[in-house]
Short mmCIF file of the C-alpha atoms (twelve columns), coordinates in Angstrom:
data_MODEL
# 
_entry.id   MODEL 
# 
loop_
_atom_site.group_PDB 
_atom_site.id 
_atom_site.type_symbol 
_atom_site.label_atom_id 
_atom_site.label_alt_id 
_atom_site.label_comp_id 
_atom_site.label_asym_id 
_atom_site.label_seq_id 
_atom_site.Cartn_x 
_atom_site.Cartn_y 
_atom_site.Cartn_z 
_atom_site.pdbx_PDB_model_num 
ATOM 1   C CA . UNK A 1   206.798 163.631 108.601 1 
ATOM 2   C CA . UNK A 2   207.505 161.722 111.429 1 
ATOM 3   C CA . UNK A 3   207.836 163.469 114.744 1 
ATOM 4   C CA . UNK A 4   209.673 161.821 117.426 1 
ATOM 5   C CA . UNK A 5   210.876 162.742 121.026 1 
ATOM 6   C CA . UNK A 6   210.733 160.539 124.715 1 
ATOM 7   C CA . UNK A 7   212.049 162.346 127.145 1 
ATOM 8   C CA . UNK A 8   213.036 158.977 129.823 1 
ATOM 9   C CA . UNK A 9   213.479 159.425 133.583 1 
ATOM 10  C CA . UNK A 10  214.611 155.862 134.129 1 
ATOM 11  C CA . UNK A 11  216.275 154.337 137.931 1 
ATOM 12  C CA . UNK A 12  217.391 150.742 137.866 1 
ATOM 13  C CA . UNK A 13  218.376 149.674 141.773 1 
ATOM 14  C CA . UNK A 14  219.560 146.760 142.890 1 
ATOM 15  C CA . UNK A 15  217.285 146.335 145.934 1 
ATOM 16  C CA . UNK A 16  218.537 143.085 147.166 1 
ATOM 17  C CA . UNK A 17  221.542 140.826 146.172 1 
ATOM 18  C CA . UNK A 18  222.583 137.861 148.549 1 
ATOM 19  C CA . UNK A 19  225.064 135.596 148.975 1 
ATOM 20  C CA . UNK A 20  227.340 137.375 146.216 1 
ATOM 21  C CA . UNK A 21  231.398 137.893 146.800 1 
ATOM 22  C CA . UNK A 22  232.291 141.870 146.477 1 
ATOM 23  C CA . UNK A 23  234.345 141.329 143.641 1 
ATOM 24  C CA . UNK A 24  231.590 139.967 141.577 1 
ATOM 25  C CA . UNK A 25  228.846 142.792 142.883 1 
ATOM 26  C CA . UNK A 26  229.731 145.445 139.433 1 
ATOM 27  C CA . UNK A 27  227.170 143.679 137.357 1 
ATOM 28  C CA . UNK A 28  225.110 145.939 134.313 1 
ATOM 29  C CA . UNK A 29  222.692 147.765 135.119 1 
ATOM 30  C CA . UNK A 30  219.522 146.094 135.075 1 
ATOM 31  C CA . UNK A 31  216.916 147.593 133.636 1 
ATOM 32  C CA . UNK A 32  214.689 145.944 130.169 1 
ATOM 33  C CA . UNK A 33  213.656 148.428 128.238 1 
ATOM 34  C CA . UNK A 34  210.428 150.307 128.492 1 
ATOM 35  C CA . UNK A 35  208.678 151.586 126.447 1 
ATOM 36  C CA . UNK A 36  204.880 149.812 127.526 1 
ATOM 37  C CA . UNK A 37  204.161 148.408 124.068 1 
ATOM 38  C CA . UNK A 38  207.237 146.258 124.547 1 
ATOM 39  C CA . UNK A 39  207.006 145.066 128.226 1 
ATOM 40  C CA . UNK A 40  205.389 142.306 127.468 1 
ATOM 41  C CA . UNK A 41  207.201 141.163 124.733 1 
ATOM 42  C CA . UNK A 42  209.533 139.638 127.006 1 
ATOM 43  C CA . UNK A 43  213.056 141.665 125.961 1 
ATOM 44  C CA . UNK A 44  215.830 139.800 128.295 1 
ATOM 45  C CA . UNK A 45  217.830 142.297 130.667 1 
ATOM 46  C CA . UNK A 46  221.087 142.262 131.141 1 
ATOM 47  C CA . UNK A 47  222.181 138.865 131.893 1 
ATOM 48  C CA . UNK A 48  225.340 139.000 133.900 1 
ATOM 49  C CA . UNK A 49  227.564 135.754 134.562 1 
ATOM 50  C CA . UNK A 50  228.339 134.865 137.839 1 
ATOM 51  C CA . UNK A 51  230.759 131.848 138.891 1 
ATOM 52  C CA . UNK A 52  230.560 128.748 138.972 1 
ATOM 53  C CA . UNK A 53  228.278 127.009 142.592 1 
ATOM 54  C CA . UNK A 54  227.197 131.221 142.525 1 
ATOM 55  C CA . UNK A 55  223.323 132.235 143.583 1 
ATOM 56  C CA . UNK A 56  222.129 136.228 143.329 1 
ATOM 57  C CA . UNK A 57  218.977 136.995 144.329 1 
ATOM 58  C CA . UNK A 58  216.960 140.062 143.224 1 
ATOM 59  C CA . UNK A 59  215.111 142.360 143.523 1 
ATOM 60  C CA . UNK A 60  215.169 146.200 141.057 1 
ATOM 61  C CA . UNK A 61  213.127 148.799 140.772 1 
ATOM 62  C CA . UNK A 62  212.499 150.213 136.322 1 
ATOM 63  C CA . UNK A 63  211.146 153.909 136.875 1 
ATOM 64  C CA . UNK A 64  210.276 155.368 133.351 1 
ATOM 65  C CA . UNK A 65  208.740 157.938 131.518 1 
ATOM 66  C CA . UNK A 66  207.625 158.692 128.130 1 
ATOM 67  C CA . UNK A 67  206.608 161.357 125.680 1 
ATOM 68  C CA . UNK A 68  206.034 160.148 121.500 1 
ATOM 69  C CA . UNK A 69  204.501 161.169 119.199 1 
ATOM 70  C CA . UNK A 70  204.991 159.501 116.026 1 
ATOM 71  C CA . UNK A 71  203.572 159.511 112.390 1 
ATOM 72  C CA . UNK A 72  205.150 156.701 110.048 1 
ATOM 73  C CA . UNK A 73  203.792 155.927 106.985 1 
ATOM 74  C CA . UNK A 74  199.956 155.485 107.517 1 
ATOM 75  C CA . UNK A 75  200.611 154.304 111.926 1 
ATOM 76  C CA . UNK A 76  200.120 156.648 114.025 1 
ATOM 77  C CA . UNK A 77  201.167 156.297 117.625 1 
ATOM 78  C CA . UNK A 78  200.957 158.586 120.403 1 
ATOM 79  C CA . UNK A 79  202.213 157.618 123.999 1 
ATOM 80  C CA . UNK A 80  202.056 159.157 127.616 1 
ATOM 81  C CA . UNK A 81  202.705 157.561 129.699 1 
ATOM 82  C CA . UNK A 82  204.629 155.884 133.604 1 
ATOM 83  C CA . UNK A 83  206.123 152.648 133.966 1 
ATOM 84  C CA . UNK A 84  206.754 150.918 137.473 1 
ATOM 85  C CA . UNK A 85  208.445 146.864 137.269 1 
ATOM 86  C CA . UNK A 86  209.560 145.577 140.336 1 
ATOM 87  C CA . UNK A 87  211.091 142.766 139.020 1 
ATOM 88  C CA . UNK A 88  212.560 140.081 140.628 1 
ATOM 89  C CA . UNK A 89  214.863 137.372 140.059 1 
ATOM 90  C CA . UNK A 90  216.750 134.020 141.349 1 
ATOM 91  C CA . UNK A 91  219.827 133.271 139.249 1 
ATOM 92  C CA . UNK A 92  222.262 130.243 140.200 1 
ATOM 93  C CA . UNK A 93  225.560 128.786 138.289 1 
ATOM 94  C CA . UNK A 94  225.895 125.223 138.648 1 
ATOM 95  C CA . UNK A 95  229.243 123.313 138.764 1 
ATOM 96  C CA . UNK A 96  229.218 122.204 134.936 1 
ATOM 97  C CA . UNK A 97  229.777 126.136 133.414 1 
ATOM 98  C CA . UNK A 98  225.250 125.652 133.192 1 
ATOM 99  C CA . UNK A 99  223.105 128.808 134.689 1 
ATOM 100 C CA . UNK A 100 218.966 129.032 135.785 1 
ATOM 101 C CA . UNK A 101 217.600 132.463 136.137 1 
ATOM 102 C CA . UNK A 102 214.009 132.776 137.408 1 
ATOM 103 C CA . UNK A 103 212.092 136.207 136.509 1 
ATOM 104 C CA . UNK A 104 209.203 137.563 137.677 1 
ATOM 105 C CA . UNK A 105 208.565 141.118 136.901 1 
ATOM 106 C CA . UNK A 106 204.949 143.580 138.409 1 
ATOM 107 C CA . UNK A 107 204.593 146.758 135.900 1 
ATOM 108 C CA . UNK A 108 202.929 149.677 136.151 1 
ATOM 109 C CA . UNK A 109 201.714 152.082 133.561 1 
ATOM 110 C CA . UNK A 110 199.384 154.448 133.679 1 
ATOM 111 C CA . UNK A 111 199.494 159.102 135.325 1 
ATOM 112 C CA . UNK A 112 202.394 159.241 137.341 1 
ATOM 113 C CA . UNK A 113 205.167 162.187 139.667 1 
ATOM 114 C CA . UNK A 114 207.722 162.936 137.469 1 
ATOM 115 C CA . UNK A 115 206.303 165.002 134.381 1 
ATOM 116 C CA . UNK A 116 207.330 167.865 136.846 1 
ATOM 117 C CA . UNK A 117 210.609 166.920 137.765 1 
ATOM 118 C CA . UNK A 118 211.513 165.959 134.623 1 
ATOM 119 C CA . UNK A 119 210.570 169.328 132.535 1 
ATOM 120 C CA . UNK A 120 212.552 171.413 135.508 1 
ATOM 121 C CA . UNK A 121 215.550 168.879 134.569 1 
ATOM 122 C CA . UNK A 122 214.949 170.433 130.636 1 
ATOM 123 C CA . UNK A 123 215.015 173.794 131.524 1 
ATOM 124 C CA . UNK A 124 217.650 174.006 134.119 1 
ATOM 125 C CA . UNK A 125 220.236 172.329 130.667 1 
ATOM 126 C CA . UNK A 126 218.458 173.382 128.269 1 
ATOM 127 C CA . UNK A 127 217.679 170.883 126.286 1 
ATOM 128 C CA . UNK A 128 214.689 170.375 124.257 1 
ATOM 129 C CA . UNK A 129 211.119 169.092 124.731 1 
ATOM 130 C CA . UNK A 130 210.206 167.574 122.319 1 
ATOM 131 C CA . UNK A 131 207.060 165.923 122.402 1 
ATOM 132 C CA . UNK A 132 206.059 166.600 125.618 1 
ATOM 133 C CA . UNK A 133 204.735 170.388 125.991 1 
ATOM 134 C CA . UNK A 134 202.051 168.112 123.398 1 
ATOM 135 C CA . UNK A 135 200.244 165.710 127.012 1 
ATOM 136 C CA . UNK A 136 198.192 167.349 130.146 1 
ATOM 137 C CA . UNK A 137 201.481 166.709 133.060 1 
ATOM 138 C CA . UNK A 138 200.891 163.281 134.742 1 
ATOM 139 C CA . UNK A 139 198.194 161.922 132.606 1 
ATOM 140 C CA . UNK A 140 198.197 159.171 130.748 1 
ATOM 141 C CA . UNK A 141 197.126 158.740 126.699 1 
ATOM 142 C CA . UNK A 142 197.606 155.517 124.913 1 
ATOM 143 C CA . UNK A 143 197.311 155.053 121.638 1 
ATOM 144 C CA . UNK A 144 198.144 153.878 117.619 1 
ATOM 145 C CA . UNK A 145 196.292 153.180 114.638 1 
ATOM 146 C CA . UNK A 146 196.972 151.840 111.363 1 
ATOM 147 C CA . UNK A 147 194.803 152.869 108.843 1 
ATOM 148 C CA . UNK A 148 192.031 151.129 107.785 1 
ATOM 149 C CA . UNK A 149 192.044 149.100 110.732 1 
ATOM 150 C CA . UNK A 150 190.454 150.055 113.905 1 
ATOM 151 C CA . UNK A 151 192.795 151.535 116.556 1 
ATOM 152 C CA . UNK A 152 194.411 148.832 118.382 1 
ATOM 153 C CA . UNK A 153 195.196 149.886 121.910 1 
ATOM 154 C CA . UNK A 154 193.336 152.974 123.271 1 
ATOM 155 C CA . UNK A 155 193.616 153.321 127.108 1 
ATOM 156 C CA . UNK A 156 193.636 157.229 128.858 1 
ATOM 157 C CA . UNK A 157 193.310 154.836 132.807 1 
ATOM 158 C CA . UNK A 158 196.435 152.690 134.661 1 
ATOM 159 C CA . UNK A 159 197.556 149.103 134.639 1 
ATOM 160 C CA . UNK A 160 198.639 146.386 136.837 1 
ATOM 161 C CA . UNK A 161 199.813 142.974 137.994 1 
ATOM 162 C CA . UNK A 162 202.261 140.385 138.100 1 
ATOM 163 C CA . UNK A 163 203.443 139.949 134.642 1 
ATOM 164 C CA . UNK A 164 204.914 137.189 132.667 1 
ATOM 165 C CA . UNK A 165 207.376 134.630 134.292 1 
ATOM 166 C CA . UNK A 166 210.688 134.042 132.133 1 
ATOM 167 C CA . UNK A 167 213.079 131.063 132.251 1 
ATOM 168 C CA . UNK A 168 216.518 131.324 130.855 1 
ATOM 169 C CA . UNK A 169 219.223 128.408 130.277 1 
ATOM 170 C CA . UNK A 170 222.779 129.500 130.535 1 
ATOM 171 C CA . UNK A 171 226.587 127.702 128.910 1 
ATOM 172 C CA . UNK A 172 229.222 129.489 129.332 1 
ATOM 173 C CA . UNK A 173 231.708 129.196 126.417 1 
ATOM 174 C CA . UNK A 174 234.104 131.579 128.058 1 
ATOM 175 C CA . UNK A 175 235.119 131.425 132.170 1 
ATOM 176 C CA . UNK A 176 238.346 133.492 134.066 1 
ATOM 177 C CA . UNK A 177 238.797 135.847 136.686 1 
ATOM 178 C CA . UNK A 178 238.425 138.542 134.463 1 
ATOM 179 C CA . UNK A 179 236.720 138.072 131.171 1 
ATOM 180 C CA . UNK A 180 233.489 135.617 130.269 1 
ATOM 181 C CA . UNK A 181 231.050 134.013 127.698 1 
ATOM 182 C CA . UNK A 182 228.034 133.673 128.304 1 
ATOM 183 C CA . UNK A 183 225.289 131.668 125.685 1 
ATOM 184 C CA . UNK A 184 221.278 132.318 127.723 1 
ATOM 185 C CA . UNK A 185 218.582 130.859 126.086 1 
ATOM 186 C CA . UNK A 186 214.930 132.346 127.500 1 
ATOM 187 C CA . UNK A 187 211.416 131.771 127.428 1 
ATOM 188 C CA . UNK A 188 208.636 133.645 128.996 1 
ATOM 189 C CA . UNK A 189 205.544 131.609 130.085 1 
ATOM 190 C CA . UNK A 190 202.031 133.800 129.976 1 
ATOM 191 C CA . UNK A 191 201.163 133.552 133.022 1 
ATOM 192 C CA . UNK A 192 200.455 136.959 133.895 1 
ATOM 193 C CA . UNK A 193 197.542 138.859 134.742 1 
ATOM 194 C CA . UNK A 194 195.530 140.543 131.789 1 
ATOM 195 C CA . UNK A 195 195.805 143.388 133.878 1 
ATOM 196 C CA . UNK A 196 199.434 143.189 133.239 1 
ATOM 197 C CA . UNK A 197 200.663 144.782 130.471 1 
ATOM 198 C CA . UNK A 198 199.256 147.513 128.520 1 
ATOM 199 C CA . UNK A 199 199.223 145.529 124.868 1 
ATOM 200 C CA . UNK A 200 198.569 142.136 126.510 1 
ATOM 201 C CA . UNK A 201 198.984 138.798 124.377 1 
ATOM 202 C CA . UNK A 202 198.656 135.066 125.462 1 
ATOM 203 C CA . UNK A 203 201.885 135.334 123.216 1 
ATOM 204 C CA . UNK A 204 204.758 131.996 124.190 1 
ATOM 205 C CA . UNK A 205 209.026 134.959 124.809 1 
ATOM 206 C CA . UNK A 206 211.448 132.867 123.263 1 
ATOM 207 C CA . UNK A 207 215.033 135.420 123.023 1 
ATOM 208 C CA . UNK A 208 217.589 134.017 122.003 1 
ATOM 209 C CA . UNK A 209 221.678 136.323 123.916 1 
ATOM 210 C CA . UNK A 210 224.495 136.168 123.911 1 
ATOM 211 C CA . UNK A 211 226.530 138.031 126.810 1 
ATOM 212 C CA . UNK A 212 229.978 139.484 126.657 1 
ATOM 213 C CA . UNK A 213 232.246 140.732 130.269 1 
ATOM 214 C CA . UNK A 214 236.051 141.913 131.118 1 
ATOM 215 C CA . UNK A 215 236.382 143.165 134.487 1 
ATOM 216 C CA . UNK A 216 239.063 146.415 135.613 1 
ATOM 217 C CA . UNK A 217 238.805 145.739 138.039 1 
ATOM 218 C CA . UNK A 218 236.220 144.682 141.385 1 
ATOM 219 C CA . UNK A 219 234.482 148.842 140.595 1 
ATOM 220 C CA . UNK A 220 234.210 148.346 136.689 1 
ATOM 221 C CA . UNK A 221 233.838 146.566 133.743 1 
ATOM 222 C CA . UNK A 222 232.934 146.210 129.606 1 
ATOM 223 C CA . UNK A 223 229.169 144.763 129.540 1 
ATOM 224 C CA . UNK A 224 227.378 143.838 125.818 1 
ATOM 225 C CA . UNK A 225 224.962 141.599 125.041 1 
ATOM 226 C CA . UNK A 226 223.065 140.964 121.910 1 
ATOM 227 C CA . UNK A 227 219.733 139.664 121.726 1 
ATOM 228 C CA . UNK A 228 217.021 137.477 119.072 1 
ATOM 229 C CA . UNK A 229 212.921 137.985 120.821 1 
ATOM 230 C CA . UNK A 230 210.115 135.978 118.400 1 
ATOM 231 C CA . UNK A 231 206.391 135.295 119.680 1 
ATOM 232 C CA . UNK A 232 203.680 132.991 119.098 1 
ATOM 233 C CA . UNK A 233 201.115 135.102 117.500 1 
ATOM 234 C CA . UNK A 234 200.147 138.273 116.762 1 
ATOM 235 C CA . UNK A 235 199.050 139.457 120.173 1 
ATOM 236 C CA . UNK A 236 201.580 142.518 119.230 1 
# 
């Protein structure tokens, strides 16, 4: 019987944004999937549209905590870890409705300090602890095993370093004061250091993304994004 729980405290904060008019500051939450086993796959972050001629420079911090015990078929997956991702990005929209975005993350996966806060938060509001009582507080355990095969990942120590470079090219199909529709093609190059990811690989990752947004005012918008991601090799 599969048993799974993920207690996640994630904060995504834009620390710096420049050269943007005030009307464009209401943007989607700049976060990515923080599961440590997926960090190296290159799943796209939110890709909002910019007005022609605009440039956005940003530094974003994603800080998460994951606790999972999962059994599916002949696979056993155990993960108790904290992640911190500092992602630097530069996006520029050209006058011909094309755009380019360059991103470079710094990754940390290991023991952390959020477990006590998350446990107290669950107690105050009466939320389920899930699989968290199975793990030691503020320690790390990562283990994946498939029956009949050698374990893919077994780790109790932290990893950190500069991650893989992602370059995205966008084409705007609809652009008005309130609405936009943009397609993106993203390529992640495996330039990161060997210790950057928990499940590291030398794969090239390619993503196709469609984003749509409609602004309800200077402070509110509706944003939707769908992506398909593939990679070379079988590292993950």
